[in-house]
C-alpha cells in the first residue's frame, strides 16, 4: 500500500463527487464521521434562511407559511430511501435516547402479558440505561446478556428485543432480517437502534419486517451536533400502538386543546412536544447530501475504505491489533484497533490532525463515512498511526490527560 495507490483509488471512486457536498477542513484527516458527520456545504445557508427569514421576518406565521408544523414528517421522508422504509413510517424528533424510551414504553404496553426487555450487555450505554428504567417502570425486568447469548435468551417472556445493528465499539453487524425473525418467532417486538447503520450501510427496514427502529441524526446522516434523531414504526402497527409520552404535538387536533388526548392517526402520534425547527433545518441539509446516491454504492465505498485501512495498518502500524470483524459483510463503516496505549495514541494522532476517537477499555476507533472519506485519508491515518506507535510519540505527558469527551 502506498499514497499513490490511495490516490489512484480516489481517482477511480464513483462516489468521490459526494465529498464536494461538504465543507472539509484542509488541515484534518477526519475519520470520525461515524460520531459527528462533516458539515454539509449547504448547511449555513439553509439554517440562515430559517433563522433570518422564517424566524426573523415570518415569526409565528412561519408555522403555517414555512410549513414548520409538518417538518418532523416532511424531513423524515428524506430518510426513507436511506433506511428502506416508507415515508409515512418515519419521524424526526427528540434524541435517540428519548425515542428508545418512547418506543420501549409503547412496545411494553402492546405486550401486557410479557415484562422482559432483552438487550445486549455490551450495547451502547444509553440503550441499556433507558431499557433498565423503562422495564422497571413497567413492573418488568431488564435482561442483559452477551451478544452471543441473545438468541438463547429469546423466550416467550420477552416483550421487546432492543439491539444495535452495528455495535458502536467493535463495529460488528447483525443481520437485520434474521435477527428480527428470531425475535418474532417468540412473539417479541423488534426495536433496532440503527445509529451506526443509517447512512453507512444498506438498510432495508421494509424487508426486515422489524416493528420499530431509532437512530441518531448527527453521525452518518450529517445533521449537525445534537441533531434531532429519528424513529420508525411499521405502518400496519401504528394504529394499535400508543405513545407513552403523549404530548400535544402527537394529538390528532392539537389546536382544539381539548380535555383528552386523542392520538394522531399515523406516525405523528409518536411526537411529543414542539419540534426544534432550527436544528431540523440543519438535519435537512444533512439528509440532502444523500440525494441521488444508491445505498449499495455507499456501503461498497465504506467497505473498500475500511479494507484498505486494514491493509495499510498491517503494513504501516503492525502493533495495532484489529478488534473488528475482518469481513466487510460482518461490520458497519468503522473499525477499532486495540493497543495498550490506545488513549494516548489517539490524543497524539489528534495533535497531528488525524481525528479518530478512543473507546474503553483500549480501543482506537476510526470511521469511514462513505460520503466524505477518501482513500488518501485512510492511508494518511495509517501512516500517522505507524509513526506515533513506532516513535513512541504517545509517551508525551500531555497525551495522557483525560479530556471530558474522548
Ligand atoms: C448506538 C447508539 N445509540 C444512541 C446514541 C446516542 O443517543 P443520543 O442521541 O440520545 O445521545 C449513540 C451515540 O453515540 C449510539 O452510538
Short mmCIF file of C-alpha atoms and ligand atoms in Angstrom, two decimals:
data_model
loop_
_atom_site.label_atom_id
_atom_site.label_comp_id
_atom_site.label_asym_id
_atom_site.label_seq_id
_atom_site.Cartn_x
_atom_site.Cartn_y
_atom_site.Cartn_z
CA UNK A 1 0.00 0.00 0.00
CA UNK A 2 1.17 3.48 -0.84
CA UNK A 3 -0.06 7.04 -1.05
CA UNK A 4 -0.05 6.71 -4.84
CA UNK A 5 -2.24 3.66 -4.63
CA UNK A 6 -4.65 5.53 -2.34
CA UNK A 7 -4.80 8.41 -4.79
CA UNK A 8 -5.47 6.04 -7.67
CA UNK A 9 -8.36 4.53 -5.71
CA UNK A 10 -9.75 8.02 -5.07
CA UNK A 11 -9.44 8.86 -8.76
CA UNK A 12 -11.44 5.75 -9.65
CA UNK A 13 -14.04 6.20 -6.88
CA UNK A 14 -17.54 6.63 -8.32
CA UNK A 15 -18.67 8.34 -5.08
CA UNK A 16 -15.78 10.81 -4.88
CA UNK A 17 -18.02 13.66 -6.01
CA UNK A 18 -20.15 13.39 -2.85
CA UNK A 19 -17.37 14.97 -0.78
CA UNK A 20 -17.95 18.22 -2.66
CA UNK A 21 -21.30 18.43 -0.88
CA UNK A 22 -19.43 19.17 2.37
CA UNK A 23 -17.16 21.75 3.87
CA UNK A 24 -13.99 19.93 4.88
CA UNK A 25 -11.10 21.46 6.79
CA UNK A 26 -7.93 21.06 4.73
CA UNK A 27 -5.70 20.53 7.74
CA UNK A 28 -7.55 17.48 9.07
CA UNK A 29 -7.64 13.81 8.23
CA UNK A 30 -11.12 13.21 9.56
CA UNK A 31 -12.03 9.64 10.48
CA UNK A 32 -14.82 10.48 12.93
CA UNK A 33 -17.82 10.96 10.64
CA UNK A 34 -19.29 7.98 12.48
CA UNK A 35 -19.54 10.19 15.57
CA UNK A 36 -20.15 13.64 14.07
CA UNK A 37 -20.63 13.87 10.33
CA UNK A 38 -18.95 16.68 8.39
CA UNK A 39 -20.92 19.83 7.80
CA UNK A 40 -22.89 19.91 4.57
CA UNK A 41 -21.76 22.88 2.46
CA UNK A 42 -25.39 23.94 2.22
CA UNK A 43 -25.99 23.94 5.99
CA UNK A 44 -25.03 27.55 6.86
CA UNK A 45 -27.33 28.97 4.20
CA UNK A 46 -30.11 26.52 4.98
CA UNK A 47 -30.00 27.38 8.69
CA UNK A 48 -29.63 31.12 7.95
CA UNK A 49 -32.77 31.03 5.81
CA UNK A 50 -34.74 29.52 8.65
CA UNK A 51 -33.29 31.87 11.24
CA UNK A 52 -33.31 35.12 9.30
CA UNK A 53 -36.27 34.83 7.01
CA UNK A 54 -38.62 32.34 8.59
CA UNK A 55 -37.97 33.18 12.22
CA UNK A 56 -36.68 36.77 11.92
CA UNK A 57 -39.30 38.02 9.50
CA UNK A 58 -42.06 35.42 9.41
CA UNK A 59 -42.16 34.90 13.16
CA UNK A 60 -45.08 32.80 14.34
CA UNK A 61 -46.72 32.76 10.92
CA UNK A 62 -43.91 30.50 9.73
CA UNK A 63 -45.56 27.56 11.47
CA UNK A 64 -48.05 27.78 8.60
CA UNK A 65 -46.30 29.81 5.92
CA UNK A 66 -42.97 27.95 6.01
CA UNK A 67 -44.74 24.72 6.94
CA UNK A 68 -42.74 24.25 10.16
CA UNK A 69 -45.59 22.24 11.63
CA UNK A 70 -45.02 19.46 9.05
CA UNK A 71 -41.25 19.32 9.25
CA UNK A 72 -40.97 16.24 11.51
CA UNK A 73 -42.70 14.21 8.81
CA UNK A 74 -41.54 16.12 5.72
CA UNK A 75 -37.86 15.91 6.65
CA UNK A 76 -38.22 12.30 7.78
CA UNK A 77 -39.38 11.46 4.26
CA UNK A 78 -35.84 12.21 3.02
CA UNK A 79 -34.65 9.36 5.21
CA UNK A 80 -36.96 6.81 3.56
CA UNK A 81 -34.59 5.74 0.74
CA UNK A 82 -31.64 5.68 3.16
CA UNK A 83 -33.22 3.13 5.51
CA UNK A 84 -35.52 1.33 3.07
CA UNK A 85 -38.76 2.46 4.67
CA UNK A 86 -41.89 4.22 3.50
CA UNK A 87 -42.08 7.94 4.24
CA UNK A 88 -45.15 7.59 6.47
CA UNK A 89 -43.29 5.17 8.74
CA UNK A 90 -40.65 7.72 9.77
CA UNK A 91 -40.50 10.74 12.02
CA UNK A 92 -37.65 13.02 13.11
CA UNK A 93 -37.93 14.11 16.71
CA UNK A 94 -36.25 14.18 20.11
CA UNK A 95 -32.97 12.37 20.79
CA UNK A 96 -32.17 8.73 20.18
CA UNK A 97 -32.36 8.12 23.93
CA UNK A 98 -35.85 9.62 24.19
CA UNK A 99 -37.06 7.77 21.12
CA UNK A 100 -35.82 4.49 22.61
CA UNK A 101 -37.76 5.30 25.79
CA UNK A 102 -40.93 6.10 23.85
CA UNK A 103 -40.83 3.00 21.66
CA UNK A 104 -39.87 0.65 24.51
CA UNK A 105 -42.80 2.01 26.52
CA UNK A 106 -45.05 1.59 23.53
CA UNK A 107 -43.89 -1.98 22.96
CA UNK A 108 -44.34 -2.98 26.61
CA UNK A 109 -47.87 -1.61 26.57
CA UNK A 110 -48.58 -3.69 23.46
CA UNK A 111 -47.44 -6.93 25.16
CA UNK A 112 -49.08 -6.64 28.60
CA UNK A 113 -48.59 -10.35 29.37
CA UNK A 114 -44.81 -10.07 28.96
CA UNK A 115 -42.46 -7.94 31.10
CA UNK A 116 -38.92 -8.65 29.92
CA UNK A 117 -36.84 -6.24 27.86
CA UNK A 118 -33.87 -8.07 26.33
CA UNK A 119 -30.66 -6.24 25.46
CA UNK A 120 -27.04 -6.97 24.62
CA UNK A 121 -24.96 -6.25 27.74
CA UNK A 122 -22.27 -4.59 25.61
CA UNK A 123 -24.67 -2.31 23.74
CA UNK A 124 -24.33 1.48 23.83
CA UNK A 125 -24.86 2.72 27.41
CA UNK A 126 -27.91 4.89 26.75
CA UNK A 127 -29.78 1.91 25.28
CA UNK A 128 -29.08 -0.20 28.38
CA UNK A 129 -29.77 2.56 30.90
CA UNK A 130 -33.04 3.60 29.29
CA UNK A 131 -34.14 -0.01 28.86
CA UNK A 132 -33.49 -0.76 32.54
CA UNK A 133 -35.51 2.26 33.66
CA UNK A 134 -38.43 1.70 31.30
CA UNK A 135 -38.61 -2.01 32.18
CA UNK A 136 -38.66 -1.16 35.88
CA UNK A 137 -41.35 1.50 35.44
CA UNK A 138 -43.47 -1.08 33.64
CA UNK A 139 -43.10 -3.51 36.55
CA UNK A 140 -40.84 -5.66 34.44
CA UNK A 141 -37.21 -6.57 34.20
CA UNK A 142 -34.19 -5.91 32.02
CA UNK A 143 -32.30 -8.95 30.82
CA UNK A 144 -28.83 -8.05 29.61
CA UNK A 145 -26.88 -10.92 28.10
CA UNK A 146 -23.78 -11.28 25.95
CA UNK A 147 -24.05 -10.72 22.21
CA UNK A 148 -23.74 -14.46 21.58
CA UNK A 149 -26.43 -15.35 24.12
CA UNK A 150 -29.21 -13.17 22.65
CA UNK A 151 -30.66 -15.95 20.57
CA UNK A 152 -30.94 -18.37 23.51
CA UNK A 153 -32.37 -15.65 25.75
CA UNK A 154 -35.32 -15.13 23.41
CA UNK A 155 -38.18 -16.77 25.26
CA UNK A 156 -41.90 -16.14 25.42
CA UNK A 157 -41.31 -13.84 28.40
CA UNK A 158 -39.61 -11.27 26.18
CA UNK A 159 -41.81 -8.33 25.23
CA UNK A 160 -39.22 -6.48 23.22
CA UNK A 161 -35.69 -7.07 21.95
CA UNK A 162 -33.62 -3.88 21.68
CA UNK A 163 -30.37 -4.15 19.73
CA UNK A 164 -27.94 -2.00 17.82
CA UNK A 165 -27.45 -3.45 14.37
CA UNK A 166 -23.86 -2.20 14.23
CA UNK A 167 -22.01 -2.24 17.55
CA UNK A 168 -20.67 1.19 18.49
CA UNK A 169 -17.39 -0.29 19.62
CA UNK A 170 -16.48 -3.39 17.64
CA UNK A 171 -18.41 -2.42 14.52
CA UNK A 172 -19.87 -5.95 14.42
CA UNK A 173 -23.01 -6.09 12.27
CA UNK A 174 -26.12 -8.17 12.88
CA UNK A 175 -28.34 -9.44 10.10
CA UNK A 176 -31.42 -7.23 10.26
CA UNK A 177 -33.86 -9.76 8.80
CA UNK A 178 -32.55 -12.89 10.53
CA UNK A 179 -32.46 -11.32 13.99
CA UNK A 180 -35.88 -9.76 13.51
CA UNK A 181 -37.24 -13.19 12.54
CA UNK A 182 -35.68 -14.73 15.70
CA UNK A 183 -37.44 -12.17 17.90
CA UNK A 184 -40.74 -12.51 16.10
CA UNK A 185 -40.62 -16.30 16.34
CA UNK A 186 -41.13 -16.00 20.11
CA UNK A 187 -43.64 -13.18 19.73
CA UNK A 188 -41.31 -10.37 20.84
CA UNK A 189 -41.27 -6.93 19.25
CA UNK A 190 -38.02 -5.99 17.49
CA UNK A 191 -36.66 -2.50 18.18
CA UNK A 192 -33.47 -1.67 16.28
CA UNK A 193 -31.00 1.08 17.10
CA UNK A 194 -29.63 1.95 13.67
CA UNK A 195 -27.42 4.83 14.81
CA UNK A 196 -24.31 3.24 13.29
CA UNK A 197 -26.12 1.83 10.25
CA UNK A 198 -28.21 4.60 8.69
CA UNK A 199 -26.19 6.37 6.02
CA UNK A 200 -23.27 3.95 6.36
CA UNK A 201 -24.56 0.64 5.07
CA UNK A 202 -27.56 -0.56 3.15
CA UNK A 203 -30.57 -0.89 5.44
CA UNK A 204 -33.86 -2.33 4.31
CA UNK A 205 -36.34 -1.88 7.13
CA UNK A 206 -39.32 -2.87 5.00
CA UNK A 207 -37.83 -6.22 4.02
CA UNK A 208 -36.64 -6.94 7.55
CA UNK A 209 -40.19 -6.84 8.89
CA UNK A 210 -38.96 -5.11 12.06
CA UNK A 211 -41.63 -3.38 14.10
CA UNK A 212 -39.60 -0.42 15.31
CA UNK A 213 -36.30 1.40 14.89
CA UNK A 214 -34.50 4.53 16.02
CA UNK A 215 -31.27 6.28 15.08
CA UNK A 216 -29.12 9.37 15.51
CA UNK A 217 -29.16 12.33 13.12
CA UNK A 218 -25.65 13.62 13.72
CA UNK A 219 -23.47 10.67 12.68
CA UNK A 220 -23.53 9.40 9.09
CA UNK A 221 -26.63 11.49 8.39
CA UNK A 222 -24.62 14.70 8.83
CA UNK A 223 -27.36 16.62 10.68
CA UNK A 224 -25.02 18.56 12.97
CA UNK A 225 -24.10 18.35 16.67
CA UNK A 226 -27.09 17.18 18.71
CA UNK A 227 -29.25 16.87 15.59
CA UNK A 228 -32.78 15.55 16.11
CA UNK A 229 -32.99 11.76 16.00
CA UNK A 230 -35.44 9.64 14.04
CA UNK A 231 -37.85 6.81 14.71
CA UNK A 232 -39.58 4.18 12.59
CA UNK A 233 -42.80 2.30 13.31
CA UNK A 234 -44.06 -0.22 10.77
CA UNK A 235 -47.14 1.15 9.05
CA UNK A 236 -49.58 -1.66 9.93
CA UNK A 237 -48.85 -1.29 13.66
CA UNK A 238 -49.12 2.47 14.07
CA UNK A 239 -52.87 2.49 14.72
CA UNK A 240 -52.57 -0.05 17.52
CA UNK A 241 -49.56 1.43 19.28
CA UNK A 242 -49.57 4.29 21.75
CA UNK A 243 -47.01 6.89 22.75
CA UNK A 244 -46.16 6.72 26.47
CA UNK A 245 -45.27 10.44 26.33
CA UNK A 246 -48.48 11.64 24.71
CA UNK A 247 -47.84 15.34 24.23
CA UNK A 248 -49.98 17.81 22.37
CA UNK A 249 -47.94 17.63 19.16
CA UNK A 250 -48.92 13.98 18.73
CA UNK A 251 -52.58 14.79 19.21
CA UNK A 252 -54.97 14.37 16.30
CA UNK A 253 -56.08 18.01 16.66
CA UNK A 254 -53.53 19.85 18.82
CA UNK A 255 -55.16 23.25 18.50
CA UNK A 256 -58.52 22.11 19.79
CA UNK A 257 -56.75 21.93 23.14
CA UNK A 258 -59.41 19.52 24.34
CA UNK A 259 -59.63 17.75 27.69
CA UNK A 260 -58.47 14.38 26.42
CA UNK A 261 -55.60 13.05 24.42
CA UNK A 262 -56.57 11.64 21.05
CA UNK A 263 -53.58 10.25 19.12
CA UNK A 264 -52.94 11.46 15.58
CA UNK A 265 -53.88 8.72 13.12
CA UNK A 266 -50.41 7.78 11.83
CA UNK A 267 -46.74 8.09 12.73
CA UNK A 268 -47.32 11.61 14.05
CA UNK A 269 -48.68 10.17 17.29
CA UNK A 270 -45.07 9.49 18.27
CA UNK A 271 -44.35 13.21 18.50
CA UNK A 272 -44.40 14.68 21.98
CA UNK A 273 -43.58 18.39 22.04
CA UNK A 274 -42.76 21.25 19.69
CA UNK A 275 -40.13 20.33 17.06
CA UNK A 276 -36.70 22.09 17.19
CA UNK A 277 -37.03 23.98 13.92
CA UNK A 278 -33.51 25.42 13.59
CA UNK A 279 -31.94 22.02 14.26
CA UNK A 280 -34.34 20.41 11.79
CA UNK A 281 -33.18 22.83 9.09
CA UNK A 282 -29.59 21.62 9.61
CA UNK A 283 -30.71 17.98 9.60
CA UNK A 284 -32.46 18.51 6.29
CA UNK A 285 -29.21 19.77 4.78
CA UNK A 286 -27.55 16.62 6.14
CA UNK A 287 -30.11 14.29 4.60
CA UNK A 288 -29.91 16.12 1.28
CA UNK A 289 -26.26 15.07 0.96
CA UNK A 290 -27.58 11.58 0.09
CA UNK A 291 -29.63 12.80 -2.83
CA UNK A 292 -29.21 10.56 -5.87
CA UNK A 293 -26.83 8.14 -4.13
CA UNK A 294 -27.60 4.43 -4.09
CA UNK A 295 -27.12 2.86 -0.67
CA UNK A 296 -25.47 -0.24 -2.18
CA UNK A 297 -22.74 2.02 -3.61
CA UNK A 298 -22.46 3.87 -0.30
CA UNK A 299 -21.95 0.59 1.57
CA UNK A 300 -19.44 -0.65 -1.01
CA UNK A 301 -17.39 2.53 -0.61
CA UNK A 302 -17.31 2.17 3.18
CA UNK A 303 -16.23 -1.46 2.86
CA UNK A 304 -13.47 -0.64 0.38
CA UNK A 305 -12.14 2.18 2.57
CA UNK A 306 -12.08 0.02 5.68
CA UNK A 307 -10.47 -2.91 3.82
CA UNK A 308 -7.80 -0.56 2.52
CA UNK A 309 -7.21 0.81 6.02
CA UNK A 310 -6.86 -2.69 7.49
CA UNK A 311 -4.25 -3.50 4.85
CA UNK A 312 -2.42 -0.20 5.41
CA UNK A 313 -2.33 -0.66 9.20
CA UNK A 314 -0.98 -4.20 8.79
CA UNK A 315 1.94 -2.76 6.85
CA UNK A 316 2.47 0.62 8.48
CA UNK A 317 1.34 0.08 12.09
CA UNK A 318 1.59 -3.66 12.76
CA UNK A 319 1.45 -3.19 16.55
CA UNK A 320 -2.21 -2.14 16.35
CA UNK A 321 -4.47 -5.19 16.56
CA UNK A 322 -7.72 -5.25 14.61
CA UNK A 323 -10.60 -5.81 17.05
CA UNK A 324 -13.42 -5.56 14.49
CA UNK A 325 -14.66 -8.32 12.20
CA UNK A 326 -12.34 -8.83 9.25
CA UNK A 327 -15.08 -9.38 6.66
CA UNK A 328 -16.87 -6.29 5.39
CA UNK A 329 -20.26 -8.04 5.42
CA UNK A 330 -19.90 -8.58 9.18
CA UNK A 331 -19.29 -4.95 10.12
CA UNK A 332 -20.52 -1.39 9.67
CA UNK A 333 -18.39 1.52 8.46
CA UNK A 334 -15.98 1.88 11.39
CA UNK A 335 -13.11 -0.16 12.76
CA UNK A 336 -11.47 -0.49 16.14
CA UNK A 337 -7.88 -1.45 16.86
CA UNK A 338 -6.63 -2.48 20.26
CA UNK A 339 -3.44 -1.19 21.84
CA UNK A 340 -2.29 -0.91 25.46
CA UNK A 341 -1.72 2.82 24.98
CA UNK A 342 -4.82 3.44 22.88
CA UNK A 343 -5.92 6.60 24.69
CA UNK A 344 -2.59 8.40 24.41
CA UNK A 345 -2.11 7.24 20.82
CA UNK A 346 -5.47 8.74 19.80
CA UNK A 347 -4.54 12.03 21.51
CA UNK A 348 -1.18 12.07 19.72
CA UNK A 349 -2.93 11.44 16.40
CA UNK A 350 -5.39 14.27 17.07
CA UNK A 351 -2.45 16.60 17.77
CA UNK A 352 -1.26 15.72 14.24
CA UNK A 353 -4.64 16.46 12.72
CA UNK A 354 -5.68 12.81 12.37
CA UNK A 355 -9.07 12.60 14.03
CA UNK A 356 -10.35 9.30 15.37
CA UNK A 357 -11.62 8.56 18.86
CA UNK A 358 -10.97 6.36 21.86
CA UNK A 359 -13.35 3.83 23.35
CA UNK A 360 -12.92 1.97 26.59
CA UNK A 361 -11.04 -0.08 27.52
CA UNK A 362 -8.20 0.01 24.96
CA UNK A 363 -9.67 0.76 21.57
CA UNK A 364 -8.81 3.26 18.86
CA UNK A 365 -11.83 3.84 16.65
CA UNK A 366 -11.71 5.05 13.05
CA UNK A 367 -14.81 5.75 10.98
CA UNK A 368 -15.07 5.63 7.20
CA UNK A 369 -18.08 7.83 6.50
CA UNK A 370 -18.50 6.90 2.85
CA UNK A 371 -19.60 10.30 1.53
CA UNK A 372 -16.69 12.25 2.95
CA UNK A 373 -13.72 9.94 3.47
CA UNK A 374 -11.02 9.46 0.85
CA UNK A 375 -8.63 6.54 0.45
CA UNK A 376 -5.91 9.14 0.89
CA UNK A 377 -7.32 9.89 4.37
CA UNK A 378 -7.19 6.19 5.24
CA UNK A 379 -3.58 5.97 4.09
CA UNK A 380 -2.52 9.14 5.95
CA UNK A 381 -4.17 7.93 9.15
CA UNK A 382 -2.47 4.53 8.94
CA UNK A 383 0.91 6.18 8.27
CA UNK A 384 0.46 8.57 11.21
CA UNK A 385 -0.60 5.69 13.44
CA UNK A 386 2.58 3.83 12.49
CA UNK A 387 4.75 6.86 13.26
CA UNK A 388 3.07 7.57 16.60
CA UNK A 389 3.46 3.96 17.72
CA UNK A 390 6.93 3.25 16.36
CA UNK A 391 8.33 6.58 17.60
CA UNK A 392 6.53 6.26 20.97
CA UNK A 393 5.16 9.75 20.38
CA UNK A 394 2.22 8.84 22.62
CA UNK A 395 4.52 8.87 25.67
CA UNK A 396 4.33 12.68 25.74
CA UNK A 397 2.80 13.66 29.09
CA UNK A 398 0.08 15.82 27.52
CA UNK A 399 -1.38 12.81 25.72
CA UNK A 400 -2.22 11.03 28.98
CA UNK A 401 -4.54 13.73 30.29
CA UNK A 402 -8.16 12.53 30.13
CA UNK A 403 -10.44 15.01 28.41
CA UNK A 404 -14.17 15.28 29.10
CA UNK A 405 -15.06 13.97 25.65
CA UNK A 406 -12.93 11.13 24.32
C1 LIG B 1 -25.94 3.10 19.35
C2 LIG B 1 -26.17 4.48 19.88
N1 LIG B 1 -27.37 4.81 20.39
C3 LIG B 1 -27.60 6.04 20.89
C4 LIG B 1 -26.61 7.01 20.89
C5 LIG B 1 -26.80 8.38 21.48
O1 LIG B 1 -28.09 8.74 21.74
P1 LIG B 1 -28.45 10.27 21.94
O2 LIG B 1 -28.61 10.85 20.56
O3 LIG B 1 -29.72 10.25 22.70
O4 LIG B 1 -27.34 10.94 22.67
C6 LIG B 1 -25.37 6.71 20.35
C7 LIG B 1 -24.32 7.76 20.34
O5 LIG B 1 -23.21 7.59 20.00
C8 LIG B 1 -25.14 5.41 19.85
O6 LIG B 1 -23.94 5.10 19.37
#
